[in-house]
């Protein structure tokens, strides 16, 4: 057996350069680049190896460890989870800064490889800088905080242990059921140890991503349930996109006439103008989709994990005898809500169902009814987008209308937190399968800018928009510098509304009276004076290297967006929005969301909110 003498870090980098995924005969590199911020614990190990092998594994310089994970997640999601990126950090705060990004990746089931440095395995001195001393356990480090948010975790304390650990890591990253954040903690001394590695470790290795077909009996039962339903509704989740099942879903809808609603992750599974597309579902859904859900006698979930926003905290599916059929590659999700489960790849399962139902179609009256409701909702979208006065300050929904007017099928919109996800889910007209990129599984403030960089790397040439509110911008603007350094064009639409709009509204609804949600001066008694803080976020963005276009009116906004879309460099469109109640906005929530309210309180707002909460909570049900 021939061997190569390399350090652990060198061996890992070379190993990663030879890992591939393959689905439907298309082979791609699994790990395409490594993000990194160097410090003690990775500068002399992984850092040296990346420098030595820049052609095998490109290096990308980040500014914030959490943001590097977000960028890698954006890249992997845009790549249908068939390509991923690695992230390396130093031992201490660099490693713990990974936790939020890792949680986001695992919650959304997006592959990312984390390579944090770790304290000495050989323990030549204790404690070393940034070492966590635990009196009851000598083998813990801060990296153990990554265990609960990782789909696979290992600490490589011996060179030869890298072989099984690296193989297990690749297996999980490439598995559509198991995937998420994968962590290989690398003690700094072990990274630099030399070892004689078998050549086979560096051979090209292909991880085939299968499309498991549904069980024949389960398929027949599902088809029978659909034929028997009078008011079926299909819910498209993120699994439709991950499986590249959009064409199969369209064929299913064309054949059966069954309406299709979408979760945040599934939006865009059908084009907005397809007759069967009824928009977003759940707390941030459309009146059309939520109305159908309340009356549905059968709900067909495809690639969805049924979060509380989708089910309106289990109050949405209200028909007494409603049943569920769930098509999902993960049996864990396929069995939710007491469903008849169809464990299969989304595309394979939809194609099989379409063949089974080739002679079946819903009642024409049902199609006509949801078609009329869809048309009515589109008129409400038009009203929210419309701007009667081009010289007025725009509302947030008018900002979306202005963006809608300049994009085409190639654009990608990225958002994650605040009030924008709700407006987008209700109102945005998705034109293509990967245009709508809203991270709402973890709803992480600070995701948008780094994710835009990841999408820009994965899909060069596509116009990328990061829609960010002032609260989110203040959380994590640092990767603007990375975009400028790498020359990755994207447009940051920076919306200034002087506070946390989403949580402010939720606080108001739940009796909190918007406490702690404004960005305004406070008086001595803790109340807000109403005067906005003298903070210039546009100037801040410009100081980080963005070309900034300020838009004060609807007309200026339209011109700014058109200019930004045509730019070949990172650009910011800064707009201050009108928040007065008289300005048209998105329709209110069409379904409930369970946020518990204080059972006892002294302030009238909280007492009233509790009464409303108890009325809604009475509608919760278990689907068994």
XYZ file of C-alpha atoms in Angstrom, residues 339-611:
273
model
C -50.753 11.251 8.243
C -50.793 8.363 5.828
C -47.090 8.495 5.001
C -45.442 8.215 1.625
C -41.704 8.024 2.312
C -39.978 8.911 -0.939
C -38.076 11.560 -2.827
C -40.421 14.449 -3.618
C -39.930 14.265 -7.380
C -40.176 10.492 -7.557
C -43.247 10.523 -5.333
C -45.057 13.251 -7.271
C -44.350 11.533 -10.583
C -45.715 8.267 -9.211
C -48.836 9.954 -7.835
C -49.455 11.711 -11.143
C -49.336 8.378 -12.961
C -51.771 6.872 -10.454
C -54.154 9.830 -10.822
C -53.909 10.347 -14.572
C -57.689 10.007 -14.930
C -58.650 11.959 -11.817
C -59.499 15.653 -11.475
C -61.216 17.705 -8.789
C -64.735 19.028 -9.295
C -64.794 21.981 -11.729
C -66.792 24.000 -9.196
C -63.930 23.626 -6.693
C -61.419 24.841 -9.276
C -63.649 27.787 -10.158
C -64.073 28.732 -6.492
C -60.376 28.786 -5.638
C -59.618 30.475 -8.962
C -61.973 33.308 -8.060
C -60.436 33.590 -4.588
C -56.952 33.698 -6.137
C -58.003 36.517 -8.467
C -59.456 38.449 -5.537
C -56.202 38.105 -3.599
C -54.194 39.331 -6.587
C -56.263 42.509 -6.556
C -55.335 42.960 -2.895
C -51.659 42.538 -3.821
C -52.033 45.160 -6.536
C -53.547 47.553 -3.989
C -50.695 46.965 -1.505
C -48.067 47.533 -4.194
C -49.727 50.604 -5.750
C -48.308 54.075 -5.164
C -50.699 56.919 -5.911
C -48.146 59.658 -5.223
C -44.687 59.194 -6.713
C -43.365 62.069 -4.591
C -44.402 60.471 -1.272
C -42.302 58.366 1.061
C -43.044 54.681 0.304
C -44.521 52.100 2.631
C -42.761 48.767 3.029
C -45.218 47.023 0.714
C -44.705 49.737 -1.884
C -40.974 48.988 -1.673
C -41.819 45.385 -2.590
C -44.021 46.630 -5.425
C -41.164 48.723 -6.784
C -38.808 45.726 -6.692
C -41.487 43.564 -8.337
C -41.569 46.041 -11.223
C -37.843 45.732 -12.040
C -37.075 42.012 -11.597
C -37.475 39.087 -13.958
C -37.158 35.291 -13.672
C -33.410 35.456 -13.021
C -33.464 37.556 -9.851
C -33.069 36.109 -6.338
C -34.595 37.812 -3.272
C -33.119 37.032 0.143
C -34.690 37.761 3.508
C -34.908 36.131 6.923
C -36.321 38.177 9.768
C -38.501 41.093 10.774
C -41.791 42.084 9.180
C -40.544 41.518 5.634
C -40.944 37.684 5.650
C -44.647 38.061 6.386
C -45.174 40.630 3.647
C -43.137 38.596 1.175
C -44.954 35.335 1.915
C -48.328 36.994 1.366
C -47.491 39.291 -1.527
C -44.403 38.298 -3.497
C -45.037 36.920 -6.985
C -42.373 34.261 -7.384
C -41.334 33.858 -11.006
C -38.835 31.002 -10.829
C -37.863 28.073 -8.648
C -35.017 29.761 -6.780
C -36.145 33.383 -6.830
C -37.693 33.339 -3.345
C -34.977 32.766 -0.743
C -36.440 33.453 2.693
C -34.781 31.719 5.656
C -37.665 31.254 8.060
C -36.852 27.981 9.758
C -34.605 29.842 12.212
C -35.597 33.396 11.202
C -32.107 34.624 11.920
C -31.400 38.345 11.872
C -28.136 38.931 10.054
C -28.561 36.112 7.534
C -29.380 38.161 4.459
C -26.105 39.899 3.537
C -23.800 36.864 3.893
C -26.387 34.617 2.236
C -26.434 36.997 -0.725
C -22.700 36.470 -1.058
C -23.165 32.693 -0.977
C -25.903 32.860 -3.608
C -23.748 35.144 -5.741
C -20.918 32.614 -5.648
C -23.268 29.695 -6.423
C -25.135 31.477 -9.230
C -22.844 34.083 -10.820
C -24.617 36.445 -13.169
C -27.992 36.337 -11.426
C -29.150 39.616 -9.865
C -29.238 39.088 -6.084
C -31.196 41.260 -3.656
C -30.732 41.255 0.125
C -33.780 42.861 1.747
C -32.780 44.087 5.198
C -34.464 46.177 7.866
C -32.591 48.552 10.148
C -32.692 46.109 13.080
C -31.229 43.273 11.056
C -28.606 45.525 9.487
C -27.304 46.538 12.896
C -26.943 42.868 13.811
C -24.488 41.860 11.102
C -23.314 44.164 8.290
C -19.702 42.990 8.347
C -19.765 40.750 5.262
C -20.330 43.830 3.122
C -16.554 44.133 3.273
C -16.200 40.560 1.996
C -18.521 41.257 -0.941
C -16.482 44.338 -1.829
C -13.189 42.464 -1.459
C -14.346 39.519 -3.586
C -16.145 41.724 -6.133
C -19.470 39.906 -5.663
C -22.265 42.125 -6.999
C -25.500 42.195 -5.036
C -27.995 44.864 -4.050
C -28.704 45.583 -0.408
C -32.145 47.152 -0.039
C -31.824 48.783 3.370
C -35.239 49.650 4.802
C -35.193 52.150 7.673
C -38.302 52.132 9.870
C -36.617 53.071 13.169
C -37.186 49.904 15.135
C -38.255 46.288 15.218
C -41.435 46.402 13.155
C -42.345 42.734 13.436
C -41.678 42.303 17.147
C -43.159 45.734 17.818
C -46.403 44.603 16.238
C -46.315 41.293 18.094
C -45.660 43.144 21.350
C -48.686 45.320 20.674
C -50.892 42.297 20.017
C -49.776 40.445 23.137
C -50.102 43.304 25.605
C -46.464 44.397 25.587
C -47.309 47.863 24.192
C -44.223 47.854 21.914
C -41.923 48.023 24.925
C -38.239 47.885 23.935
C -38.830 47.725 20.189
C -38.194 51.326 19.014
C -34.951 52.956 17.930
C -35.778 56.377 19.399
C -34.619 58.651 22.187
C -35.940 57.766 25.617
C -37.020 60.165 28.326
C -35.954 59.826 31.953
C -39.032 57.742 32.789
C -38.180 55.199 30.093
C -40.829 56.339 27.603
C -39.902 57.131 24.004
C -39.860 60.783 22.951
C -40.653 59.955 19.342
C -37.503 61.534 17.940
C -35.497 59.062 15.843
C -31.849 58.481 16.709
C -29.305 60.444 14.608
C -27.966 57.235 13.052
C -27.091 57.229 9.356
C -27.082 53.620 8.200
C -26.539 54.657 4.585
C -23.319 56.400 5.548
C -22.267 53.310 7.451
C -22.886 51.104 4.400
C -20.882 53.505 2.255
C -18.016 53.441 4.754
C -17.848 49.657 4.331
C -17.407 50.012 0.568
C -20.909 49.900 -0.911
C -22.066 52.291 -3.575
C -25.109 53.842 -1.865
C -28.153 55.329 -3.574
C -30.548 57.192 -1.270
C -34.225 57.128 -2.208
C -36.621 59.445 -0.391
C -39.745 58.987 -2.526
C -41.493 56.279 -4.495
C -40.232 57.774 -7.735
C -36.655 57.993 -6.510
C -36.909 54.420 -5.264
C -37.943 53.110 -8.668
C -34.995 54.847 -10.328
C -32.578 53.663 -7.640
C -33.665 50.039 -7.942
C -33.285 50.097 -11.715
C -29.791 51.593 -11.391
C -28.774 49.065 -8.743
C -29.989 46.096 -10.771
C -27.783 47.138 -13.665
C -24.670 47.598 -11.528
C -21.744 45.174 -11.614
C -20.560 45.985 -8.100
C -22.066 45.731 -4.591
C -24.706 48.426 -4.203
C -27.051 49.676 -1.491
C -30.453 51.271 -2.023
C -31.355 53.080 1.194
C -34.998 53.984 1.783
C -36.835 55.296 4.808
C -40.369 53.923 4.849
C -43.586 55.483 5.980
C -45.129 53.663 8.940
C -48.328 55.684 9.389
C -51.503 53.620 9.523
C -52.971 55.601 6.605
C -50.421 54.188 4.151
C -51.554 51.025 2.342
C -49.819 47.919 3.640
C -49.964 44.172 3.577
C -53.255 42.567 4.570
C -53.311 41.499 8.206
C -52.496 37.948 9.262
C -55.027 35.464 7.928
C -54.365 32.867 10.628
C -53.295 32.748 14.271
C -49.869 32.110 15.787
C -49.466 30.860 19.336
C -47.444 33.337 21.425
C -48.535 32.883 25.058
C -49.797 35.966 26.903
C -49.491 36.624 30.635
C -52.289 34.888 32.547
C -52.364 37.721 35.077
C -51.467 41.369 34.482
C -52.156 44.862 35.792
C -52.121 46.762 32.485
C -55.367 46.748 30.451
C -53.590 45.947 27.174
C -52.236 42.670 28.543
C -55.590 41.723 30.092
C -57.342 42.235 26.741
C -54.590 40.351 24.904
C -54.986 37.376 27.256
C -58.721 37.196 26.555
